[in-house]
Coordinates of C-alpha atoms (C1' of nucleotides) in Angstrom, one line a residue:
Chain A
M384 CA 4.5 46.9 -5.5
T385 CA 6.5 46.6 -2.6
T386 CA 5.6 45.2 0.3
P387 CA 6.6 46.0 4.0
V388 CA 8.5 43.4 5.0
L389 CA 8.7 42.3 8.8
V390 CA 12.0 40.2 9.3
A391 CA 11.6 39.0 12.6
V392 CA 14.5 36.5 14.0
A393 CA 14.4 34.8 17.4
W394 CA 16.3 36.6 20.0
P395 CA 19.8 35.1 20.6
Y396 CA 20.3 34.7 24.5
A397 CA 23.0 36.6 26.2
S398 CA 23.8 33.4 27.9
G399 CA 26.0 32.0 26.3
S400 CA 27.9 31.8 23.4
R401 CA 25.8 30.8 20.3
H402 CA 26.6 28.6 18.0
I403 CA 26.4 27.3 13.9
G404 CA 23.3 25.6 14.7
H405 CA 21.2 28.4 15.9
L406 CA 23.3 30.7 13.0
A407 CA 22.0 28.0 10.0
G408 CA 18.3 27.5 12.2
A409 CA 17.4 31.3 12.2
Y410 CA 20.3 34.2 12.2
L411 CA 21.0 33.5 8.5
P412 CA 18.5 32.5 6.9
S413 CA 16.4 35.5 8.1
D414 CA 19.4 37.5 6.3
I415 CA 19.4 36.1 3.5
F416 CA 15.8 36.7 3.1
A417 CA 15.8 39.6 3.6
R418 CA 18.7 41.2 1.5
Q419 CA 16.5 39.5 -1.2
Q420 CA 13.7 41.3 -0.2
R421 CA 15.0 44.3 -0.6
I422 CA 16.6 43.9 -3.9
I423 CA 13.5 43.4 -5.0
G424 CA 12.4 47.0 -4.1
N425 CA 10.2 45.5 -0.7
E426 CA 10.8 47.7 3.0
V427 CA 12.1 45.5 5.0
L428 CA 12.6 45.6 8.3
M429 CA 14.7 43.4 10.0
V430 CA 14.9 43.3 14.0
S431 CA 15.8 41.0 17.0
G432 CA 18.3 41.4 19.8
S433 CA 19.6 39.7 22.8
D434 CA 16.8 38.3 25.0
V435 CA 18.9 39.2 28.6
H436 CA 16.7 38.4 30.8
G437 CA 16.0 34.4 32.2
T438 CA 16.7 32.1 34.5
P439 CA 20.1 30.4 32.9
I440 CA 21.3 34.3 32.9
T441 CA 21.5 35.2 37.3
V442 CA 22.9 30.8 37.6
R443 CA 26.0 32.5 35.2
A444 CA 26.3 35.4 37.2
D445 CA 25.9 33.7 40.4
A446 CA 28.0 30.7 39.7
E447 CA 30.5 33.6 38.0
G448 CA 30.1 36.1 40.5
V449 CA 29.2 39.2 38.3
T450 CA 26.3 40.7 37.7
P451 CA 23.2 39.2 35.3
Q452 CA 24.2 42.5 33.9
D453 CA 27.6 41.7 33.5
I454 CA 27.1 38.5 31.9
V455 CA 24.7 40.0 29.7
D456 CA 27.2 42.6 28.2
R457 CA 30.4 39.9 28.0
Y458 CA 27.5 37.9 25.4
H459 CA 25.9 41.0 23.7
S460 CA 28.5 42.0 22.4
E461 CA 30.0 39.4 21.4
F462 CA 27.0 38.7 19.3
L463 CA 27.4 42.2 18.1
Q464 CA 30.6 41.9 16.8
Q465 CA 30.0 38.2 15.4
W466 CA 27.0 39.8 13.8
D467 CA 29.1 42.5 12.4
Q468 CA 31.8 39.8 11.1
L469 CA 29.3 37.3 8.8
G470 CA 27.4 40.7 7.6
I471 CA 24.1 40.4 9.3
S472 CA 22.2 42.8 7.6
W473 CA 20.1 43.6 10.7
D474 CA 17.5 47.0 11.2
L475 CA 17.7 46.8 14.6
Y476 CA 19.7 44.7 16.9
T477 CA 19.2 45.5 19.7
T478 CA 18.8 43.8 23.8
T479 CA 15.4 43.1 25.8
G480 CA 17.2 45.5 28.8
T481 CA 16.2 49.0 27.4
S482 CA 13.8 51.1 28.7
N483 CA 11.5 51.1 25.6
H484 CA 11.0 47.2 25.4
S485 CA 9.7 47.2 29.1
E486 CA 7.5 50.5 28.7
V487 CA 6.1 48.5 25.5
T488 CA 5.9 45.2 27.4
Q489 CA 4.2 47.1 31.0
Q490 CA 1.9 48.4 28.3
M491 CA 1.1 44.8 27.2
F492 CA 1.0 43.3 30.5
L493 CA -1.8 45.9 31.7
S494 CA -3.8 45.7 28.6
Q495 CA -4.4 41.9 28.8
L496 CA -4.5 42.4 32.3
D497 CA -7.6 44.7 31.7
K498 CA -9.2 42.8 28.9
G499 CA -9.0 40.0 31.9
H500 CA -6.5 38.0 30.1
I501 CA -4.1 38.0 32.8
D502 CA -5.2 36.4 36.3
R503 CA -3.5 35.8 39.7
R504 CA -3.1 32.2 40.8
K505 CA -0.9 30.5 43.7
S506 CA 0.4 27.4 43.8
E507 CA 3.0 26.0 45.6
Q508 CA 6.8 26.0 44.5
L509 CA 10.4 24.5 45.2
F510 CA 12.1 27.3 47.3
D511 CA 16.1 26.9 48.0
E512 CA 16.3 28.1 50.9
E513 CA 20.0 28.7 50.8
A514 CA 20.1 30.6 47.7
K515 CA 16.3 31.9 48.7
R516 CA 15.1 31.2 45.5
F517 CA 12.6 29.8 43.8
L518 CA 13.0 26.8 41.7
P519 CA 12.6 26.0 37.8
D520 CA 12.5 22.8 37.1
R521 CA 15.6 22.3 35.6
Y522 CA 17.5 22.9 38.7
V523 CA 16.7 20.3 40.4
E524 CA 17.7 17.0 40.7
G525 CA 16.6 14.5 42.7
T526 CA 14.9 10.9 42.7
C527 CA 12.8 9.8 39.8
P528 CA 9.2 9.1 41.1
H529 CA 8.9 6.1 38.6
C530 CA 11.4 4.1 37.8
G531 CA 13.7 5.0 41.3
S532 CA 16.9 6.1 39.3
Q533 CA 19.0 8.6 41.2
D534 CA 19.4 11.5 39.1
A535 CA 16.0 12.6 37.9
R536 CA 16.1 16.1 36.5
G537 CA 14.3 18.3 37.6
D538 CA 11.2 17.7 34.6
Q539 CA 12.0 14.3 33.1
C540 CA 13.6 11.9 33.7
D541 CA 16.8 10.2 31.6
Q542 CA 16.7 7.1 32.5
C543 CA 12.4 6.5 31.9
G544 CA 11.9 9.1 29.6
K545 CA 8.5 9.9 32.2
T546 CA 8.1 13.0 32.5
Y547 CA 6.4 15.1 36.2
D548 CA 6.0 18.4 38.2
A549 CA 9.0 18.7 40.4
I550 CA 7.4 18.4 43.2
E551 CA 6.4 14.9 42.8
L552 CA 10.4 13.6 43.2
L553 CA 11.9 11.8 45.9
D554 CA 14.2 13.6 47.9
P555 CA 14.9 17.2 45.8
R556 CA 18.1 18.5 45.5
S557 CA 18.5 22.1 44.4
K558 CA 21.6 22.2 41.5
M559 CA 22.4 26.0 42.5
S560 CA 22.8 25.1 46.4
S561 CA 22.5 21.0 47.1
S562 CA 20.1 21.9 49.3
T563 CA 17.1 20.7 49.8
P564 CA 13.7 22.8 48.3
V565 CA 11.0 23.3 51.0
L566 CA 7.7 23.7 48.8
Q567 CA 6.5 27.4 49.9
E568 CA 3.0 29.2 48.5
T569 CA 4.0 32.1 45.8
E570 CA 1.8 34.4 44.2
H571 CA 2.1 34.7 40.5
F572 CA -0.1 36.5 37.5
Y573 CA -0.9 33.7 34.3
F574 CA -1.7 34.2 30.7
R575 CA -5.0 33.0 30.4
Y576 CA -3.7 31.6 26.6
S577 CA -6.8 28.8 27.1
D578 CA -8.8 32.2 26.1
F579 CA -7.6 32.2 23.4
N580 CA -7.4 28.3 21.6
Q581 CA -10.2 28.7 19.0
P582 CA -9.3 31.9 17.6
L583 CA -5.3 30.3 16.7
G584 CA -7.6 27.8 15.8
S585 CA -9.0 29.7 13.0
F586 CA -5.2 31.6 12.7
L587 CA -3.7 28.8 12.4
E588 CA -6.3 26.8 9.5
A589 CA -6.5 30.2 7.2
K590 CA -2.7 29.6 7.2
Q591 CA -1.2 28.8 3.6
G592 CA 2.1 27.0 2.8
W593 CA 3.5 26.2 6.6
R594 CA 6.4 24.3 6.3
N595 CA 4.6 20.9 7.5
H596 CA 6.7 20.2 11.1
V597 CA 5.4 23.6 11.9
I598 CA 1.8 23.8 10.9
N599 CA 1.7 19.7 12.0
F600 CA 3.3 20.4 15.8
A601 CA 0.8 23.9 16.2
M602 CA -2.2 21.7 15.3
G603 CA -0.9 19.1 17.1
W604 CA -0.2 20.7 20.5
L605 CA -4.1 22.7 19.6
R606 CA -5.6 19.5 19.4
E607 CA -4.2 17.5 21.8
E608 CA -5.3 19.4 25.0
G609 CA -5.1 22.9 23.7
L610 CA -3.1 25.8 25.4
L611 CA -2.8 25.7 28.8
D612 CA -2.5 29.0 31.3
R613 CA 1.0 30.4 32.2
A614 CA 2.3 31.7 34.8
I615 CA 3.9 34.5 33.2
T616 CA 5.7 36.3 36.3
R617 CA 8.5 34.8 38.7
D618 CA 10.2 35.5 42.2
L619 CA 13.3 37.6 41.0
D620 CA 14.4 40.2 40.7
W621 CA 16.6 39.9 37.1
G622 CA 13.5 41.0 35.0
I623 CA 10.8 43.1 33.5
K624 CA 9.5 44.7 36.5
L625 CA 5.3 44.5 37.0
P626 CA 3.2 47.8 36.0
V627 CA 0.9 46.8 39.2
D628 CA 2.1 46.3 42.4
D629 CA -0.6 43.5 44.1
L630 CA 2.3 41.2 44.5
G631 CA 4.6 42.8 46.3
E632 CA 8.7 43.5 45.6
G633 CA 10.8 40.4 44.3
K634 CA 8.0 39.9 41.6
R635 CA 9.6 40.2 37.5
I636 CA 7.7 39.6 34.5
Y637 CA 9.3 36.2 33.1
V638 CA 11.3 36.6 30.3
W639 CA 9.0 34.2 27.8
Y640 CA 5.9 35.8 28.2
D641 CA 8.4 39.8 27.8
A642 CA 11.1 38.3 25.0
V643 CA 8.5 37.8 21.6
I644 CA 7.4 41.4 22.7
G645 CA 10.6 42.2 21.8
Y646 CA 10.2 42.6 17.7
L647 CA 6.8 45.0 18.7
S648 CA 9.5 46.8 20.9
A649 CA 12.4 46.4 18.8
S650 CA 10.1 48.2 16.3
K651 CA 9.2 51.0 17.7
E652 CA 12.9 51.4 19.3
W653 CA 14.0 51.8 15.1
A654 CA 11.1 54.1 14.4
E655 CA 11.8 56.5 17.2
S656 CA 15.3 56.4 16.5
R657 CA 15.5 57.5 12.8
G658 CA 12.7 60.2 13.9
D659 CA 10.1 58.6 12.8
P660 CA 7.8 57.9 15.4
D661 CA 4.8 56.3 14.3
R662 CA 7.1 54.0 11.6
W663 CA 5.8 51.1 13.5
K664 CA 2.5 50.9 12.6
H665 CA 3.8 50.7 9.0
W666 CA 4.7 46.9 9.6
W667 CA 2.2 46.8 12.7
H668 CA -0.5 48.2 11.9
N669 CA -1.1 47.0 8.3
P670 CA -3.2 44.2 6.7
Q671 CA -0.8 44.8 3.2
A672 CA 2.2 43.9 5.5
R673 CA 3.7 40.5 5.6
H674 CA 5.0 38.9 8.7
V675 CA 8.4 35.7 8.4
Y676 CA 9.6 34.6 11.8
F677 CA 12.8 33.1 11.5
I678 CA 13.2 30.7 14.2
G679 CA 14.7 27.4 15.3
K680 CA 12.2 24.5 16.0
D681 CA 12.6 24.1 19.5
N682 CA 11.2 28.1 19.4
I683 CA 7.9 26.9 17.2
P684 CA 4.9 26.8 20.6
F685 CA 6.4 30.1 21.3
H686 CA 6.0 32.0 17.6
V687 CA 2.7 30.1 16.4
L688 CA 1.3 30.2 19.3
F689 CA 1.5 32.3 22.6
W690 CA 2.5 35.4 20.4
P691 CA -0.1 35.5 18.5
A692 CA -2.2 34.4 21.3
Q693 CA -0.3 37.7 23.1
L694 CA -1.2 40.3 20.7
M695 CA -4.9 39.0 19.7
A696 CA -5.0 39.4 23.5
V697 CA -4.4 42.9 23.2
G698 CA -7.0 43.9 20.6
K699 CA -6.3 48.0 19.2
D700 CA -5.0 49.1 23.1
I701 CA -1.8 49.7 20.9
G702 CA -1.9 52.1 18.4
G703 CA -5.4 51.8 17.9
E704 CA -5.2 49.2 15.7
E705 CA -4.9 45.5 16.0
L706 CA -1.5 44.3 15.8
H707 CA -0.1 42.0 12.5
L708 CA -0.1 38.4 13.5
P709 CA 2.3 36.0 12.2
D710 CA 2.3 35.8 8.6
D711 CA 5.1 33.1 7.5
V712 CA 7.3 31.1 10.2
P713 CA 8.9 28.5 7.9
A714 CA 11.3 27.7 11.4
N715 CA 14.2 25.0 10.4
Q716 CA 15.0 22.2 12.4
Y717 CA 18.3 21.3 13.6
V718 CA 22.2 21.5 12.6
T719 CA 23.5 17.9 14.4
F720 CA 26.9 16.8 14.3
K721 CA 27.8 13.7 14.6
G722 CA 23.7 12.3 15.1
G723 CA 23.6 15.1 18.2
K724 CA 21.7 18.3 18.0
A725 CA 23.8 21.4 18.2
S726 CA 25.3 22.3 21.9
A727 CA 27.5 25.0 23.6
S728 CA 27.2 23.9 26.0
R729 CA 27.9 19.6 25.5
G730 CA 30.6 20.9 23.1
V731 CA 29.0 19.6 20.3
G732 CA 29.1 21.3 17.4
M733 CA 31.3 23.7 16.6
T734 CA 30.8 28.4 17.4
I735 CA 30.2 30.9 16.0
E736 CA 33.5 32.2 16.9
E737 CA 35.4 28.6 16.2
G738 CA 33.8 29.2 12.6
L739 CA 34.7 32.6 12.1
K740 CA 37.7 31.6 12.4
R741 CA 38.0 28.9 10.2
F742 CA 36.5 30.0 7.1
Q743 CA 36.2 33.1 5.7
P744 CA 32.0 34.6 6.2
D745 CA 30.6 34.3 2.5
S746 CA 32.4 30.6 2.6
L747 CA 30.6 30.1 5.8
R748 CA 27.5 31.2 5.3
Y749 CA 27.6 29.8 1.4
A750 CA 28.2 25.7 3.2
L751 CA 25.7 26.4 6.0
A752 CA 22.9 27.5 3.2
A753 CA 23.8 24.5 1.0
N754 CA 22.8 22.8 4.2
F755 CA 20.1 24.4 5.6
P756 CA 18.2 22.6 8.0
E757 CA 14.4 23.0 6.5
Q758 CA 13.2 20.2 5.8
A759 CA 14.5 17.6 8.5
D760 CA 17.7 18.0 10.1
T761 CA 20.6 17.8 8.8
E762 CA 24.2 16.5 9.5
I763 CA 27.2 18.7 9.3
S764 CA 30.6 18.9 10.5
I765 CA 34.2 21.0 9.1
E766 CA 35.1 18.6 6.4
E767 CA 31.3 18.7 5.1
I768 CA 31.6 22.7 5.5
A769 CA 34.8 22.2 3.6
R770 CA 33.5 20.3 0.8
R771 CA 31.5 22.6 0.0
V772 CA 33.7 25.5 0.0
N773 CA 36.8 23.7 -1.9
D774 CA 34.8 21.7 -4.1
E775 CA 31.4 24.1 -5.6
L776 CA 32.1 27.8 -4.0
V777 CA 35.4 27.5 -5.0
A778 CA 35.4 25.5 -8.2
N779 CA 32.0 26.3 -9.6
W780 CA 31.8 29.9 -9.3
G781 CA 34.8 31.5 -7.7
N782 CA 36.8 29.5 -10.8
L783 CA 34.2 31.1 -12.5
V784 CA 34.9 34.3 -11.9
N785 CA 38.3 34.2 -12.4
R786 CA 38.9 32.2 -15.5
V787 CA 36.3 35.0 -16.8
I788 CA 37.9 37.7 -15.7
S789 CA 41.0 36.6 -16.8
M790 CA 40.7 36.3 -19.6
T791 CA 38.8 39.6 -20.4
H792 CA 42.4 40.8 -19.9
K793 CA 44.3 38.1 -22.1
T794 CA 42.1 39.4 -24.5
C795 CA 40.0 42.2 -23.8
G796 CA 42.8 44.1 -21.9
G797 CA 40.8 44.1 -19.0
A798 CA 37.6 46.1 -20.2
V799 CA 34.1 44.9 -21.4
A800 CA 34.5 44.5 -25.5
K801 CA 31.7 45.6 -27.6
P802 CA 29.8 41.6 -28.4
G803 CA 28.8 40.4 -31.8
T804 CA 26.0 39.1 -33.0
Y805 CA 25.2 36.7 -30.6
S806 CA 24.9 32.7 -32.1
E807 CA 22.1 29.7 -30.1
E808 CA 24.5 29.0 -27.7
D809 CA 25.1 32.4 -26.4
V810 CA 21.1 33.2 -26.1
S811 CA 20.4 29.9 -25.0
L812 CA 23.3 30.6 -22.0
L813 CA 21.5 34.2 -21.2
E814 CA 17.6 32.7 -21.0
F815 CA 19.1 30.3 -18.9
V816 CA 20.9 32.5 -16.3
D817 CA 17.4 35.1 -16.9
R818 CA 15.5 31.7 -15.7
S819 CA 17.0 30.5 -12.8
L820 CA 16.4 34.4 -11.1
E821 CA 12.8 34.3 -12.3
E822 CA 12.8 30.9 -10.6
S823 CA 14.9 31.5 -7.4
A824 CA 12.6 34.8 -6.9
G825 CA 9.8 32.2 -6.5
L826 CA 11.9 30.2 -4.2
F827 CA 13.0 33.2 -2.2
E828 CA 9.0 33.8 -1.8
S829 CA 7.9 30.4 -0.5
V830 CA 11.8 30.7 2.1
E831 CA 13.4 27.3 0.0
L832 CA 17.1 28.9 0.4
R833 CA 18.7 26.0 -0.1
S834 CA 17.2 25.4 -3.8
A835 CA 17.5 29.2 -4.2
L836 CA 21.2 28.7 -3.6
R837 CA 21.2 26.0 -6.3
K838 CA 19.9 27.7 -9.0
G839 CA 22.0 30.2 -8.6
M840 CA 24.9 27.9 -8.3
E841 CA 23.6 25.6 -11.1
A842 CA 23.7 28.3 -13.4
A843 CA 26.8 29.4 -12.8
Q844 CA 27.9 25.6 -13.4
A845 CA 26.2 26.3 -17.0
A846 CA 28.5 29.3 -17.5
N847 CA 31.0 27.1 -17.0
R848 CA 29.7 24.6 -19.7
Y849 CA 29.6 27.1 -21.9
L850 CA 32.7 28.2 -21.9
N851 CA 34.0 24.5 -22.7
A852 CA 31.9 24.4 -25.3
T853 CA 33.2 27.6 -26.8
E854 CA 35.8 27.9 -26.0
P855 CA 37.7 31.7 -25.9
W856 CA 41.2 30.8 -25.3
K857 CA 41.6 29.3 -28.8
L858 CA 38.5 31.8 -30.2
S859 CA 41.2 34.3 -29.2
K860 CA 44.0 33.4 -31.1
T861 CA 41.5 32.7 -34.6
D862 CA 38.4 34.7 -34.3
P863 CA 39.3 37.1 -31.3
E864 CA 36.0 39.2 -32.6
R865 CA 34.3 36.0 -31.3
A866 CA 36.0 35.3 -28.5
K867 CA 35.5 38.8 -27.2
T868 CA 31.5 37.5 -28.1
V869 CA 31.9 34.4 -25.5
L870 CA 33.7 36.4 -23.1
Y871 CA 30.5 39.6 -23.6
V872 CA 28.7 37.0 -22.8
A873 CA 29.8 35.0 -20.1
L874 CA 30.7 38.2 -18.3
S875 CA 26.6 39.2 -18.7
A876 CA 26.1 36.1 -17.6
I877 CA 28.2 36.3 -14.0
N878 CA 26.0 39.6 -13.9
G879 CA 23.4 38.3 -14.0
I880 CA 24.5 34.8 -11.1
R881 CA 25.8 36.9 -9.5
V882 CA 22.2 39.4 -8.4
M883 CA 21.2 35.6 -7.7
L884 CA 24.0 34.7 -5.4
S885 CA 24.3 38.4 -3.4
P886 CA 21.9 37.3 -0.5
F887 CA 23.6 34.5 0.2
L888 CA 27.7 36.0 -0.2
P889 CA 27.0 39.4 1.0
F890 CA 31.0 40.0 1.0
S891 CA 32.3 38.9 -2.5
S892 CA 29.2 40.1 -3.9
E893 CA 30.5 43.8 -2.7
K894 CA 33.8 43.0 -4.7
L895 CA 31.8 42.4 -7.5
N896 CA 29.7 45.7 -7.3
E897 CA 32.3 47.7 -6.5
F898 CA 32.7 47.3 -10.7
L899 CA 29.2 45.5 -11.3
G900 CA 27.1 48.2 -9.7
E901 CA 25.0 47.4 -7.4
P902 CA 22.1 45.0 -8.1
E903 CA 19.0 46.8 -9.8
G904 CA 16.4 44.5 -8.8
W905 CA 16.2 40.8 -9.4
Q906 CA 17.4 40.9 -12.8
R907 CA 20.7 41.3 -15.2
I908 CA 20.8 44.6 -16.4
Q909 CA 23.1 44.8 -19.4
L910 CA 26.6 45.4 -19.7
P911 CA 27.7 48.7 -20.2
V912 CA 30.4 48.5 -23.3
G913 CA 33.5 49.5 -22.5
L914 CA 33.4 48.9 -18.5
P915 CA 36.9 48.4 -17.3
I916 CA 37.4 44.9 -15.4
P917 CA 39.7 45.0 -12.4
K918 CA 42.7 42.2 -12.5
P919 CA 41.4 38.4 -11.2
E920 CA 41.8 37.9 -8.0
P921 CA 40.2 35.2 -5.9
L922 CA 36.5 35.9 -4.5
F923 CA 37.2 33.1 -1.7
E924 CA 39.8 30.9 -0.1
K925 CA 40.3 27.4 -0.5
V926 CA 40.2 26.6 3.1
E927 CA 42.6 23.3 4.6
I928 CA 41.8 20.9 7.7
Chain B
rG1083 C1' 4.8 6.7 27.7
rG1084 C1' 2.2 10.5 24.3
rC1085 C1' 3.3 13.7 19.9
rG1086 C1' 6.0 15.1 15.6
rG1087 C1' 10.0 14.0 12.4
rC1088 C1' 13.3 11.0 10.2
rG1089 C1' 16.1 6.6 7.8
rU1090 C1' 16.5 7.4 -0.5
rA1091 C1' 23.1 5.7 -4.5
rG1092 C1' 30.1 6.5 -0.6
rC1093 C1' 28.9 11.7 1.8
rU1094 C1' 24.9 15.6 2.5
rC1095 C1' 20.5 15.8 0.8
rA1096 C1' 15.7 16.5 -3.6
rG1097 C1' 11.9 13.7 -4.9
rU1098 C1' 5.5 17.6 -5.8
rA1099 C1' -2.4 14.7 -5.8
rG1100 C1' 0.9 6.7 -6.4
rG1101 C1' 2.0 5.9 -13.2
rU1102 C1' 7.6 7.1 -18.5
rA1103 C1' 13.3 2.8 -17.2
rA1104 C1' 14.8 5.9 -8.9
rG1105 C1' 17.6 12.1 -9.3
rA1106 C1' 20.9 16.7 -7.9
rG1107 C1' 25.8 18.3 -6.0
rC1108 C1' 29.8 15.7 -4.5
rG1109 C1' 33.2 11.5 -4.2
rC1110 C1' 35.6 7.5 -7.8
rU1111 C1' 36.3 5.1 -12.9
rC1112 C1' 37.5 6.6 -17.6
rG1113 C1' 37.7 10.9 -21.3
rA1114 C1' 39.0 15.9 -23.0
rC1115 C1' 40.1 20.6 -22.3
rU1116 C1' 44.3 23.7 -20.3
rC1117 C1' 41.6 30.0 -19.9
rA1118 C1' 41.0 29.8 -14.3
rU1119 C1' 42.7 28.8 -7.2
rA1120 C1' 45.0 20.6 -10.5
rA1121 C1' 39.8 24.8 -11.1
rU1122 C1' 36.3 23.2 -15.7
rC1123 C1' 33.7 20.3 -19.0
rG1124 C1' 31.7 14.9 -21.4
rA1125 C1' 30.8 10.1 -20.2
rG1126 C1' 30.5 5.9 -16.7
rA1127 C1' 30.1 3.0 -11.8
rG1128 C1' 27.0 3.1 -8.2
rG1129 C1' 20.7 2.1 -4.6
rU1130 C1' 16.1 -4.5 -3.7
rC1131 C1' 14.3 3.9 -1.9
rG1132 C1' 15.1 0.9 7.0
rA1133 C1' 12.5 -3.7 7.2
rC1134 C1' 7.9 -7.5 6.5
rA1135 C1' 2.8 -7.6 5.2
rG1136 C1' -1.0 -4.6 2.8
rU1137 C1' -4.6 -1.2 -0.3
rU1138 C1' -4.1 -1.2 -6.0
rC1139 C1' -4.0 -2.5 -12.9
rA1140 C1' 0.5 0.0 -10.9
rA1141 C1' 3.6 2.3 -4.0
rA1142 C1' 10.1 5.7 -2.1
rU1143 C1' 5.3 7.7 -2.6
rC1144 C1' -1.1 5.3 0.4
rU1145 C1' -2.2 1.9 5.5
rG1146 C1' -0.8 -1.5 9.8
rU1147 C1' 3.2 -3.8 11.9
rC1148 C1' 8.4 -4.1 13.6
rC1149 C1' 13.7 -1.7 14.0
rG1150 C1' 16.7 2.0 14.0
rC1151 C1' 17.3 7.2 15.3
rC1152 C1' 16.1 12.4 16.8
rG1153 C1' 13.2 16.6 18.6
rC1154 C1' 9.3 18.0 21.8
rU1155 C1' 6.7 16.8 26.1
rA1156 C1' 4.5 22.7 28.8
rC1157 C1' 9.6 25.8 34.4
rC1158 C1' 15.9 26.2 29.4
rA1159 C1' 13.6 29.8 25.5

RNA sequence: GGCGGCGUAGCUCAGUAGGUAAGAGCGCUCGACUCAUAAUCGAGAGGUCGACAGUUCAAAUCUGUCCGCCGCUACCA
């Protein structure tokens, strides 16, 4: 039975280059999971896109003297190119800048407004008169009201660690113009997240098998003070227009309300583009569907609390049925470099571009997958990646394929030879491979990708061990028939292992598919006798650093 | 400050409901092999499981305190 699986992937912010941490946190795990789900026959819809709204983009645009759209275009095209190079298999990678996304966002907004889950409130905010802009906390600095530190950030003091509201800052300064911001009243729409504390509690309590840090974090948040209502509009001219004009000009829907809506709007866009506009309902109006969200841990509140609340709040207003809530949110923790969180802006770690410059895509994918921060923050470095590539990927899997193909040419004339009767060790190896396939399938279900990868590598190791034990290079002289059987078994093992590794290593797997054929399900299939095997060619290059 | 997490072999990490003498991969040492990108295979060395105290017949696993590190703390998303 096939299951419709929505693979929902965090929307990268088109405000700058993304780094290896983002890759290991969301984009790679989602792709690996999606590829495996496709092989086992599930109906995968994998969507994401560039998040084009938000203050950092407008600030950057101002700083460079270009338009926000220029910034968005620059990074969106950079992302597209990198996804292509990395083999990220989106069904749709779009942006939040489409008219479709605006429409869906406005539709949700109106529904929630109509149901009373959105209301209007006035507040006083810091306003930069020079830049003519209301200032998010992050763009204000000043003197800490607690410890007197001179350069405290707008929402938290790095010196004493205390948090506060930006309007409490003594001697506030705008980071945009260095002028002194003034308090100005403004009115905004608020989403009444507090309406959903109870339903969210029930929703989360019913969840089984979620990662500890995800469920702990969400439950903790609810238990502490529950969700507070949050303003979902801003005084901006960059963002989705409001579908009502109650607040006058100069207001836009704010990014963190609309970005998560991208999962739904992208699903609709995908359905529209394939000429089947209602197809999205197969995932969103289907209780049998499975929605898996791939995000970094910084995104947990948005996907485990805010987004489900927003979905609940529309009821049956979109498409006539309730919208499917998240089934699993296997958020990854952080990849760290020299103990610190990766950050492109602070120059910690490596951008995706640098990673691709140094390593082949499959090599980078392997090394990161082997180090996915699924349980805890995981330390990584260029040396670690190179080590994983040279001492594991090349030495174990790459070498296995190479040595077997090479021997197939020397003793079987470059084609799969007819095997004789299997010995005990032959059967035992193939059973090991088949068992590994089963076990890795289970690990994929629980999104334990690191362990799933290990299963494949263990099988490759078993095959290497088998070769050392059977010594087909000697048999070819003493017992050619037996040598052919051994090589048949070894090729059969490879035929199973490559299925297991293919979600992780799409490019090199494609090379194997060229002669072994596309995987037919999550299993090892019978190798046809006489199948031509191409000349050996290393699957992966060793890297030097 | 509050909340969450982490601290296990040289490195990167697993350790499921406390219970056989603490695991894996890589590295290292020794040995085997030579088909293979000096790759592979075997054996071995290596840890008072951050510290201290407690619960228990029994704790890396539970409790408390402490030390160190990281993240979040709602206007970064």
